[in-house]
Coordinates of C-alpha atoms in Angstrom, one line a residue:
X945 CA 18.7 10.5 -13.5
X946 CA 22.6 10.0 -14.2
X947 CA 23.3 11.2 -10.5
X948 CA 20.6 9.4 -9.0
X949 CA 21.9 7.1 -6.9
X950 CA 21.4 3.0 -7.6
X951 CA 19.0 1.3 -5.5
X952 CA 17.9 -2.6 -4.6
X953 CA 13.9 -2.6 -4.2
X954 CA 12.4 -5.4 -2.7
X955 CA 8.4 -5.6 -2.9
X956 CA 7.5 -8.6 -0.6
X957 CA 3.9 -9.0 -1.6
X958 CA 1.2 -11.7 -0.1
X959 CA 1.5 -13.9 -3.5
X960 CA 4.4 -12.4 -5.1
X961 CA 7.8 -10.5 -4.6
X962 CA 9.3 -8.0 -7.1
X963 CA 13.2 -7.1 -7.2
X964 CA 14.3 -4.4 -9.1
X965 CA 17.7 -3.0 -9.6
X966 CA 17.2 1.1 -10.7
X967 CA 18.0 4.7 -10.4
X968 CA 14.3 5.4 -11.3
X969 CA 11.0 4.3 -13.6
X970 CA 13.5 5.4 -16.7
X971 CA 16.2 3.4 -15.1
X972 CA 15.1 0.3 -14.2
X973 CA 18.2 -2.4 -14.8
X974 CA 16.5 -5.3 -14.0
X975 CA 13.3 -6.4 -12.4
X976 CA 12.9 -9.8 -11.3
X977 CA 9.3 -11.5 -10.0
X978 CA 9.4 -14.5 -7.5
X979 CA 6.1 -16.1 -6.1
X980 CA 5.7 -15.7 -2.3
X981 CA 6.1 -19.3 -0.5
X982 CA 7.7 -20.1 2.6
X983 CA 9.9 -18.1 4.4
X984 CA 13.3 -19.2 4.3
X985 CA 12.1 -20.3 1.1
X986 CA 11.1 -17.1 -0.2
X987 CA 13.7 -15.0 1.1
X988 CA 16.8 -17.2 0.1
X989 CA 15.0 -16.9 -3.3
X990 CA 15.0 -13.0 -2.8
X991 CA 19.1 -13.2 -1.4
X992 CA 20.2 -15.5 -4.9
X993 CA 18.7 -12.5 -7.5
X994 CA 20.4 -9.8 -5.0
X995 CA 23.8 -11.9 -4.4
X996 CA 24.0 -11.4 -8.4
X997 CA 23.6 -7.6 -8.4
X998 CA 26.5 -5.1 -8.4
X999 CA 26.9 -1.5 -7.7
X1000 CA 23.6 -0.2 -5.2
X1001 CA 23.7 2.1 -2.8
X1002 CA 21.2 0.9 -0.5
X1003 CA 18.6 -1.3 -0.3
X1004 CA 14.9 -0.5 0.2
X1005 CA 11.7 -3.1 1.3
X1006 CA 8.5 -2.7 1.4
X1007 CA 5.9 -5.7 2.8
X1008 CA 2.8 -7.2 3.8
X1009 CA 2.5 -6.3 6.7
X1010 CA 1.7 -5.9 9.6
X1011 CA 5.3 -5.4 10.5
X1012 CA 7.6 -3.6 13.2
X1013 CA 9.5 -0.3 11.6
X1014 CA 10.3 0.9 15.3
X1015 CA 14.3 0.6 15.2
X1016 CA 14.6 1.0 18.9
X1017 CA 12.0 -2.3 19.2
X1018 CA 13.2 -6.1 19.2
X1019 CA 11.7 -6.8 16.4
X1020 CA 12.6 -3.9 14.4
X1021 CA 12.3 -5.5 10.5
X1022 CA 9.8 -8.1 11.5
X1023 CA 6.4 -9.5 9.9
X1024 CA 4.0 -9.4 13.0
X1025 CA 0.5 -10.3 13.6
X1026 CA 0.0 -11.4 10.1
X1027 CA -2.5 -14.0 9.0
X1028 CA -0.3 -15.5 6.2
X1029 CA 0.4 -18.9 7.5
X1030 CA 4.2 -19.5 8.6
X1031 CA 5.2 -15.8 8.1
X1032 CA 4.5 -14.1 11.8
X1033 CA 7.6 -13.8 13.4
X1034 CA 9.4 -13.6 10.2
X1035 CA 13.0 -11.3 10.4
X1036 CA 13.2 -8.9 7.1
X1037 CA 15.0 -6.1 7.1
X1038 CA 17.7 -7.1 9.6
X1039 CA 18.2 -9.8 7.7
X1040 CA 18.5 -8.7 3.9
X1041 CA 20.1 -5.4 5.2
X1042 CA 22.8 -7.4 7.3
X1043 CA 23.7 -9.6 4.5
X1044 CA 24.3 -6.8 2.0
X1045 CA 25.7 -4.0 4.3
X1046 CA 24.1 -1.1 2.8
X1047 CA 21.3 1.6 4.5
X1048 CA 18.3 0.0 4.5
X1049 CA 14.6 1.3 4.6
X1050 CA 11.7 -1.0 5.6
X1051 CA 7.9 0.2 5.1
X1052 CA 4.7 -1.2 4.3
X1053 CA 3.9 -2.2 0.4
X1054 CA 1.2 0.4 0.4
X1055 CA 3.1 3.1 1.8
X1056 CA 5.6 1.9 -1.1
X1057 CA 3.3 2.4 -3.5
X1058 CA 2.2 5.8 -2.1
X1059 CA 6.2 6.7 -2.2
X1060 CA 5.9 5.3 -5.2
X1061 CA 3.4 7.7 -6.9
X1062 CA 4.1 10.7 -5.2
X1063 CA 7.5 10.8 -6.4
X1064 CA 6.7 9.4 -10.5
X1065 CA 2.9 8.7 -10.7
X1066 CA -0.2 10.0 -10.3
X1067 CA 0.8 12.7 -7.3
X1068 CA 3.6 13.4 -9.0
X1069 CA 4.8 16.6 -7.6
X1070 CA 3.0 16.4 -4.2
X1071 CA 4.4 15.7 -1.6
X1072 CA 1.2 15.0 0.8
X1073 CA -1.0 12.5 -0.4
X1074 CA -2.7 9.2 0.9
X1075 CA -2.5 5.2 -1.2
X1076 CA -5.5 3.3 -0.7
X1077 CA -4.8 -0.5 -2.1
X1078 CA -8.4 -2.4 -2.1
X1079 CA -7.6 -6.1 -3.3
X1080 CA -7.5 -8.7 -0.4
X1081 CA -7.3 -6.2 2.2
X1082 CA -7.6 -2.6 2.6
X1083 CA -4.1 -1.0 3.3
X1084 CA -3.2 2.9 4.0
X1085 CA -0.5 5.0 3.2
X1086 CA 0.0 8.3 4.1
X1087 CA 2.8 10.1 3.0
X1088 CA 3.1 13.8 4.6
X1089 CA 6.2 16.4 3.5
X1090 CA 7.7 13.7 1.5
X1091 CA 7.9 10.7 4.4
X1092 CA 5.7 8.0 5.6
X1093 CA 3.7 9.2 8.3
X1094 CA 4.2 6.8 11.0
X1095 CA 5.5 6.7 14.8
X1096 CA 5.0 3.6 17.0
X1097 CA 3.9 1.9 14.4
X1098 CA 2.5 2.2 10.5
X1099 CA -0.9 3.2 9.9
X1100 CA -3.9 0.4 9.8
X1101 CA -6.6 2.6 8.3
X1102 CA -8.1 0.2 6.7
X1103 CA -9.2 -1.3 9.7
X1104 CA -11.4 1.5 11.2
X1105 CA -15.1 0.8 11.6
X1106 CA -17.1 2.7 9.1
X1107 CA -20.5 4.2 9.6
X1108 CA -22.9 1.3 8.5
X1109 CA -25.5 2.1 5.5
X1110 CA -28.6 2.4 6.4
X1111 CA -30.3 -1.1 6.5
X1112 CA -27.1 -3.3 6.1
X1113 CA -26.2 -5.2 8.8
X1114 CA -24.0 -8.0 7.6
X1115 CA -21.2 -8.9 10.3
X1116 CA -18.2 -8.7 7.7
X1117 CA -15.9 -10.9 6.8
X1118 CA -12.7 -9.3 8.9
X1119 CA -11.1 -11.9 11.5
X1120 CA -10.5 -9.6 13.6
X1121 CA -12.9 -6.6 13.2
X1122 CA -15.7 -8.0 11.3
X1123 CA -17.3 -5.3 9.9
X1124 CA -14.2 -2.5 9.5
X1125 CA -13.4 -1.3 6.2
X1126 CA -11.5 -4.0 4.9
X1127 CA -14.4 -7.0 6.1
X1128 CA -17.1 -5.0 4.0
X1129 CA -15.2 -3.7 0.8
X1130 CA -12.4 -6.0 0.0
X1131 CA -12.3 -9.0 -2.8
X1132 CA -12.7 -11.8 0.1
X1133 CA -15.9 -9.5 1.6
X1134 CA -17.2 -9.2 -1.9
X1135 CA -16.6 -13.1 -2.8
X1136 CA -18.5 -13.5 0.8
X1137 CA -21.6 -11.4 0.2
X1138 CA -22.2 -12.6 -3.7
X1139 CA -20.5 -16.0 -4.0
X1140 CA -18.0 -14.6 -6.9
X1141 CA -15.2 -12.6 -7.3
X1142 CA -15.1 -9.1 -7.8
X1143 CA -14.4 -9.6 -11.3
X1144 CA -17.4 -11.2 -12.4
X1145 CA -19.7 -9.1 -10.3
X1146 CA -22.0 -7.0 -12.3
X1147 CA -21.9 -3.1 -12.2
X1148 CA -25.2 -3.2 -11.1
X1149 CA -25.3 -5.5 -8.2
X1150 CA -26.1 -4.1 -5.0
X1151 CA -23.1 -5.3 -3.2
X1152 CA -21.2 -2.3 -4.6
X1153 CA -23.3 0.4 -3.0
X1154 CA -22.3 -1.1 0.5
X1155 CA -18.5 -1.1 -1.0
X1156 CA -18.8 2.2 -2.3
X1157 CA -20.0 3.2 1.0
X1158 CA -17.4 1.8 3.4
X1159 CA -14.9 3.2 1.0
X1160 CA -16.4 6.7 1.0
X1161 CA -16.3 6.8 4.8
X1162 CA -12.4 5.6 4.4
X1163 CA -11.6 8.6 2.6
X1164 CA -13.7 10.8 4.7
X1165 CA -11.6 9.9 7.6
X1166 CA -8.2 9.7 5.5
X1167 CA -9.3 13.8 4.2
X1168 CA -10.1 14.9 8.0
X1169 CA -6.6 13.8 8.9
X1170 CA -5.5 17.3 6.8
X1171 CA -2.6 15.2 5.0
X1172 CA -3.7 14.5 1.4
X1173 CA -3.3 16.6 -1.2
X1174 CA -4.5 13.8 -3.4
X1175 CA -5.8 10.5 -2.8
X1176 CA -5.1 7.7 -5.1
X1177 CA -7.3 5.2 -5.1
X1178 CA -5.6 1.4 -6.4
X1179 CA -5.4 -2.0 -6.3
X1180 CA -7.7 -5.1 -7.3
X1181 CA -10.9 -4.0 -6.8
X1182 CA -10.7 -0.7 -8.0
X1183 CA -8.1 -1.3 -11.0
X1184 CA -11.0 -3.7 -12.1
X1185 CA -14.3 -2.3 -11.5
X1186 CA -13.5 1.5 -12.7
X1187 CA -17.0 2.4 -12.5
X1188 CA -16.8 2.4 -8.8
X1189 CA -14.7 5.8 -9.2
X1190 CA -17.6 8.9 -9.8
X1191 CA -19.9 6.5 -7.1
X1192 CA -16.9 7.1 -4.5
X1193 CA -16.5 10.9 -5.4
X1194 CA -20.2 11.5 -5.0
X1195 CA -20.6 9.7 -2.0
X1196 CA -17.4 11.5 -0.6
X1197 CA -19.0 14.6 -1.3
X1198 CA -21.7 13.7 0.1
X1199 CA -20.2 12.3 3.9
X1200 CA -17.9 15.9 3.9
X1201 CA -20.7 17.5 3.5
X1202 CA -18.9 20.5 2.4
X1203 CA -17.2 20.6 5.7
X1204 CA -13.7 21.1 4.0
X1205 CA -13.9 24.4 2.1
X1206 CA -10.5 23.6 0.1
X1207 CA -10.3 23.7 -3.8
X1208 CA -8.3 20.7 -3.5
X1209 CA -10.8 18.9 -1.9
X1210 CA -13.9 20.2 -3.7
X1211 CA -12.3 19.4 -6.9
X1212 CA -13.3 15.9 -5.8
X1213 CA -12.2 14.4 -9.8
X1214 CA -9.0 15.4 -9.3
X1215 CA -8.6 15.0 -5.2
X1216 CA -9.2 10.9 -5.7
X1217 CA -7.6 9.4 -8.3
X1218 CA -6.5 6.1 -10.0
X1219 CA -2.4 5.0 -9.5
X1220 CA -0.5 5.6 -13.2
X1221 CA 2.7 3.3 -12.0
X1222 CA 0.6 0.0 -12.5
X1223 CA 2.8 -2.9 -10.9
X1224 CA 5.4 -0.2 -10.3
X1225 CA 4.2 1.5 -7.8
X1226 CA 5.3 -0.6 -5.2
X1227 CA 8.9 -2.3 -6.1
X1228 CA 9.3 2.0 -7.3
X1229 CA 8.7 2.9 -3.6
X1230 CA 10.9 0.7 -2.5
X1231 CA 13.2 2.6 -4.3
X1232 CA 12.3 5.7 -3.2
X1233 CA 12.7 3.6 0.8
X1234 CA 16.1 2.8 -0.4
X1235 CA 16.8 6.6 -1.5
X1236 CA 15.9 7.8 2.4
X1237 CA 18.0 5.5 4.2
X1238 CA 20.6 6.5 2.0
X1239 CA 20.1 10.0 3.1
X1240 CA 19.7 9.4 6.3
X1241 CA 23.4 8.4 6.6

């Protein structure tokens, strides 16, 4: 770890940022957490904790999104067609990475977080694997040989329109797609179809067979890709109902139908699993961001 290089990580979440300073989970220097606002607001917020540091190499980001990671595009760095109110439009990376002069990288929070837990968490060791975040949306990342997988723009798999249940045909709650993965399995879907948060939804309420279902067809799609070695399964809604766990395996066995003859895959316990880095995960991948920009100079 004494030869790993120092890193700035930026995590610019929907409700919060988190800034840490470190070589690594074992070398973390400081770790600072901001609320998300405004903005100018949050990001001179982010600049006055980075102004103070000394000594990194580079500086890594990963974000809400959706946001532009083509460097050849105008908007290389950018927040895009986000809903967040004020925030479309918004100049990131070219901004922070500018200001402090080091090799930037710039990524999604969930491919972070799946950068994140390949390298220290629970796919430690693999270097193929897929992050599913299920809280207020339903992000993606895939991670193949080490690097995000992504070309004109990052993945959005959360978006893709799942295979209905049989019998259940409530419209969703996504304001673009209605019923994609995200409009019938995340928190706001949940809060939509039972009038409470996930939290303080029972175990035994219906609303988590449909959830369990959308998901399962998620990861059916995510294993036909060929990518994941593992599949680690985070966020919100998951972190909090852990019950929901075997009913995703089954049902994933179930959908593949046996289809992929792999021990990896069969092994269906140990192909989806829950993150180990906690609120790491995603400030560590940006890190990790950091680390390959470095590289790539």
């Amino acid at each position: 770890m004494d030869d790993a290089p120092l890193i700035a990580g930026v995590e610019l979440g929907g409700t919060k940022c988190v800034l840490i300073l470190a070589k690594g989970p074992d070398a973390i220097l400081e770790r600072v957490e901001l609320p998300t606002r405004k903005p100018e607001e949050t990001l001179a917020a982010i600049e006055g904790v980075i102004d103070s540091w000394r000594g990194f190499q580079a500086l890594g980001i990963a974000s809400f999104g959706p946001i532009s990671i083509d460097r050849r595009a105008a908007d290389y760095g950018h927040i895009t067609s986000t809903p967040k109110p004020g925030w479309r439009g918004t100049d990131v990376a070219r901004r922070l990475g500018s200001r402090y002069g080091v090799p930037t990288g710039f990524d999604t929070d969930v491919v972070g977080a799946a950068l994140g837990e390949a390298r220290w968490g629970a796919a430690a060791g693999l270097s193929d694997l897929a992050y599913i975040t299920v809280g207020t949306g339903v992000g993606v990342g895939l991670v193949a040989h080490g690097r995000p997988v992504d070309g004109l723009t990052h993945g959005e798999l959360g978006h893709v329109r799942p295979v209905r249940m049989a019998g259940d045909e409530w419209t969703g709650s996504c304001p673009y797609h209605g019923a994609c993965v995200e409009g019938l399995a995340a928190g706001p879907a949940i809060a939509a179809r039972t009038g409470m948060a996930g939290a303080d939804v029972p175990p035994d309420h219906p609303v988590w067979a449909t959830v369990t279902h959308a998901l399962a067809q998620l990861l059916h799609t995510i294993t036909l890709t060929g990518v994941p070695r593992r599949i680690v399964l985070g966020g919100g809604v998951m972190i909090g109902n852990q019950f929901l766990f075997p009913q995703i395996r089954a049902a994933l066995r179930h959908s593949l139908g046996g289809y992929v003859a792999l021990p990896e895959v069969e092994d269906v316990d140990a192909f989806v699993v829950p993150p180990s880095l906690g609120n790491n995960a995603g400030p560590l991948g940006a890190i990790v961001l950091g680390e390959q920009a470095l590289a790539r100079t």
